Coordinates of C-alpha atoms in Angstrom, one line a residue:
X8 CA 0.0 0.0 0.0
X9 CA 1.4 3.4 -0.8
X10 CA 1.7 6.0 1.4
X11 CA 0.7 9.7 0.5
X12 CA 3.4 12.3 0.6
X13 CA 3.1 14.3 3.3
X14 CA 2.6 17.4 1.6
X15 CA -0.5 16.4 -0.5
X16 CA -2.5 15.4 2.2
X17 CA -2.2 18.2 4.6
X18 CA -3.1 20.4 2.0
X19 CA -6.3 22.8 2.5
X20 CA -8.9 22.2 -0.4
X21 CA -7.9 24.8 -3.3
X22 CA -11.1 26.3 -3.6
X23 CA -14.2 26.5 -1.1
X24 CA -17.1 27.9 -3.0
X25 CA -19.1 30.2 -1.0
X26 CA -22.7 30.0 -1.1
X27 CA -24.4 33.0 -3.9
X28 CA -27.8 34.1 -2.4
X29 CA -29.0 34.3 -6.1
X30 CA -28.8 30.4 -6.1
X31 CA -31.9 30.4 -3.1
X32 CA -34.5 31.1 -6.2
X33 CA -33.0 29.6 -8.9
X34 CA -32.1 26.1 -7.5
X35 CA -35.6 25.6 -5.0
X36 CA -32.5 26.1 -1.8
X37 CA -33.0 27.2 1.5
X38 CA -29.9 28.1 3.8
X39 CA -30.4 26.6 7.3
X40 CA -27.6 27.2 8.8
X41 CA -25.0 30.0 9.1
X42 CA -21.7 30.2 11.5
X43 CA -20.8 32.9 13.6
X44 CA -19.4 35.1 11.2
X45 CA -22.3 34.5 8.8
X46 CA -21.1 32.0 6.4
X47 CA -23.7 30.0 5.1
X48 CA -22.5 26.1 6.4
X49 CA -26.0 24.6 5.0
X50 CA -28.7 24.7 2.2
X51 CA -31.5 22.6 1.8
X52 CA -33.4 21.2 -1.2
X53 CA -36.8 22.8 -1.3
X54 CA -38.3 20.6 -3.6
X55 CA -37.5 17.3 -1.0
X56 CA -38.8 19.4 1.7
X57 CA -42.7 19.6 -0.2
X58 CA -42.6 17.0 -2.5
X59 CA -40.5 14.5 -1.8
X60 CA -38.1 12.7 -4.3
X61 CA -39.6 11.2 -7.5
X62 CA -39.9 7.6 -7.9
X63 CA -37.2 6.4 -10.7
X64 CA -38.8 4.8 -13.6
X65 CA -36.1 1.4 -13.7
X66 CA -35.0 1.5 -9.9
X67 CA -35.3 -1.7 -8.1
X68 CA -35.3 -0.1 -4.8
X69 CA -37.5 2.3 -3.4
X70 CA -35.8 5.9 -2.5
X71 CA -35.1 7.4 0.2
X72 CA -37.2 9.9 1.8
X73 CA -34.3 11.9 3.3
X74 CA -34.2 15.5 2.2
X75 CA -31.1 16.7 0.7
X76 CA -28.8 19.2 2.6
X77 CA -25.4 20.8 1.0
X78 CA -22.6 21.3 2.4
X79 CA -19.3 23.5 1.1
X80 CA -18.2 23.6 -1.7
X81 CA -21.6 25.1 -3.2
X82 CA -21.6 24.4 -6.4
X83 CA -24.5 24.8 -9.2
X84 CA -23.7 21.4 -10.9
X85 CA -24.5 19.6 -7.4
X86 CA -28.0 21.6 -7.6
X87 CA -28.7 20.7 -10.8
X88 CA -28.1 17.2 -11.0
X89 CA -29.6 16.5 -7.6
X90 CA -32.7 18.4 -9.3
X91 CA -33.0 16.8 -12.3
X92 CA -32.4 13.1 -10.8
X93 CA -34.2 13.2 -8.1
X94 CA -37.0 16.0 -9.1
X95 CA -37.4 15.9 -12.6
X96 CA -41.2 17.1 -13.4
X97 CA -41.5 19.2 -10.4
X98 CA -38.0 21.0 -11.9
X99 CA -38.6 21.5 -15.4
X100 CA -41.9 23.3 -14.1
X101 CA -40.3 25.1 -11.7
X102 CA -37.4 26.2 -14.5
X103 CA -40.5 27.6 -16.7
X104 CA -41.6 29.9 -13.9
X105 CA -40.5 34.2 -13.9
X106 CA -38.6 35.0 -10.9
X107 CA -41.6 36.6 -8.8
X108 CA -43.9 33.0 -9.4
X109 CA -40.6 31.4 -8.1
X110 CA -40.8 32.7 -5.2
X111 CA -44.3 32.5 -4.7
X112 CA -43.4 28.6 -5.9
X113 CA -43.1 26.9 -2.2
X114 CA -44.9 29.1 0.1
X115 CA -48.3 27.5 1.6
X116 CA -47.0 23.9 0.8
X117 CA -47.2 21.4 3.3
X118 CA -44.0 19.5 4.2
X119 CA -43.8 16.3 2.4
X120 CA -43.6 15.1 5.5
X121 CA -47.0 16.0 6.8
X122 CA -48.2 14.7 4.3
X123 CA -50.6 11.3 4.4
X124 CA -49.4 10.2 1.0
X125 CA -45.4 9.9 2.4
X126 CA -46.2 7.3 4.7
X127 CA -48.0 4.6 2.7
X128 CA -47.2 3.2 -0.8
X129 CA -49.2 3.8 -3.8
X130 CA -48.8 0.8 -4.8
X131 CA -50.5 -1.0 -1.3
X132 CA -53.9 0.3 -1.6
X133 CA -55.1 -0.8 -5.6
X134 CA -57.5 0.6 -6.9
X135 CA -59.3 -3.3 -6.8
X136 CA -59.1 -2.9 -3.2
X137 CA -61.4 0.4 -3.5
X138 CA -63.5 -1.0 -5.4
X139 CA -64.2 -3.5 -3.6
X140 CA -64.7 -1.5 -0.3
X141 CA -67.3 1.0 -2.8
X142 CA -69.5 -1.9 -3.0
X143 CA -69.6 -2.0 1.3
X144 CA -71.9 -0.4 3.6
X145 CA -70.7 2.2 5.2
X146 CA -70.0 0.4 9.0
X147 CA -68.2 -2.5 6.9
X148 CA -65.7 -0.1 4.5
X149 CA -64.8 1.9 8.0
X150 CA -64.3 -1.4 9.6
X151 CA -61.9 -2.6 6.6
X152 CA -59.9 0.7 6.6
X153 CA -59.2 0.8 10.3
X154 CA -58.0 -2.6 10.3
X155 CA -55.9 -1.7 7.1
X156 CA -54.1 1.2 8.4
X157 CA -54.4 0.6 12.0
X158 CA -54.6 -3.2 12.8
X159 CA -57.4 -2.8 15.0
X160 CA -60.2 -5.4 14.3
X161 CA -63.9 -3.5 14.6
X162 CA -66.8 -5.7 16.2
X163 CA -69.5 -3.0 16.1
X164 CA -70.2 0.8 15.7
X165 CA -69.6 1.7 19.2
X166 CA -66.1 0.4 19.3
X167 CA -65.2 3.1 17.6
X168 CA -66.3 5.5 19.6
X169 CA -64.5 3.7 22.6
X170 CA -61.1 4.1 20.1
X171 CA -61.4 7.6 20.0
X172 CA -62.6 8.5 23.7
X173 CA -59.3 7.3 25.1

C-alpha cells in the first residue's frame, strides 16, 4: 500500500465555494444554517422538503425519503443534477416559472412530511381494493380501513367510539 506524501495530504482544499444568495431562487434552496461570522454552512433542497423525491422509472429499490442538505463547496452542478435526478417534473416546471412566481413557488405547501401520502405506498392500496370497499356499507368499508391502516379489528359501531374517547 502506498503511502501519500506528506505534503499532498495536509493540504487545504484549493477552492471553497461560498454559497451565492442568487442560487436560493433559482435552484428551489434554503440556507439553514449560518456560523458565527455569517457564512452560510448549509442549504437545503426545497423541492425534497414539499414533495418528496420522485420515484425512478427502472430503480429496483425504493428511494429514500431523506431530504437533501449541502454542504461546502456550493456548487451549481451539485444543484442541478440532484434536481433533475431526483425532481425531474417538479423541476422543469419550476425552471419555466419568472422569478416573482418562483418565489411564490413553495410558500403555503405542506412539508412532504406532513403529508398522508409519504407514509403509505401507492402501490399497497389498488385501486381493486377500492372498489371492492365502494360496494360495502358504510359500517363495513370503516371497519376494513381501520384494520388496514391501523390493525385494529372493529366488532361493532360503538367500538369506535371507545377508540377515540381514550
Amino acid at each position: 500500500m502506498q503511502r501519500l506524501k506528506p505534503s499532498v495530504s495536509s493540504k487545504p482544499p484549493s477552492r471553497k465555494t461560498p454559497f451565492q444568495p442568487a442560487h436560493e431562487l433559482q435552484y428551489g434552496l434554503k440556507v439553514m444554517a449560518k456560523d458565527a461570522s455569517g457564512v452560510v454552512c448549509s442549504v437545503r433542497c426545497q423541492f425534497c422538503k414539499y414533495f418528496g423525491r420522485e420515484e425512478s422509472k427502472n430503480g429496483k429499490r425504493r428511494r429514500t425519503q431523506n431530504q437533501k442538505f449541502y454542504k461546502p463547496p456550493y456548487r451549481p452542478q451539485y444543484y442541478t443534477d440532484h434536481n433533475t435526478t431526483a425532481h425531474g417534473i417538479k423541476w422543469a416546471q419550476y425552471q419555466a416559472l419568472s422569478s416573482d412566481e418562483k418565489s411564490a413557488f413553495f410558500s403555503g405547501q405542506i412539508s412532504h412530511n406532513n403529508q398522508l401520502s409519504s407514509h403509505y405506498e401507492e402501490k399497497s392500496f389498488s385501486m381493486t381494493k377500492m372498489k371492492a370497499l365502494q360496494n360495502l356499507s358504510h359500517f363495513e368499508h370503516l371497519e376494513t380501513l381501520m384494520q388496514e391502516f391501523t390493525g385494529y379489528k372493529l366488532k361493532r359501531p360503538s367500538d369506535l367510539i371507545s377508540l377515540f374517547s381514550t
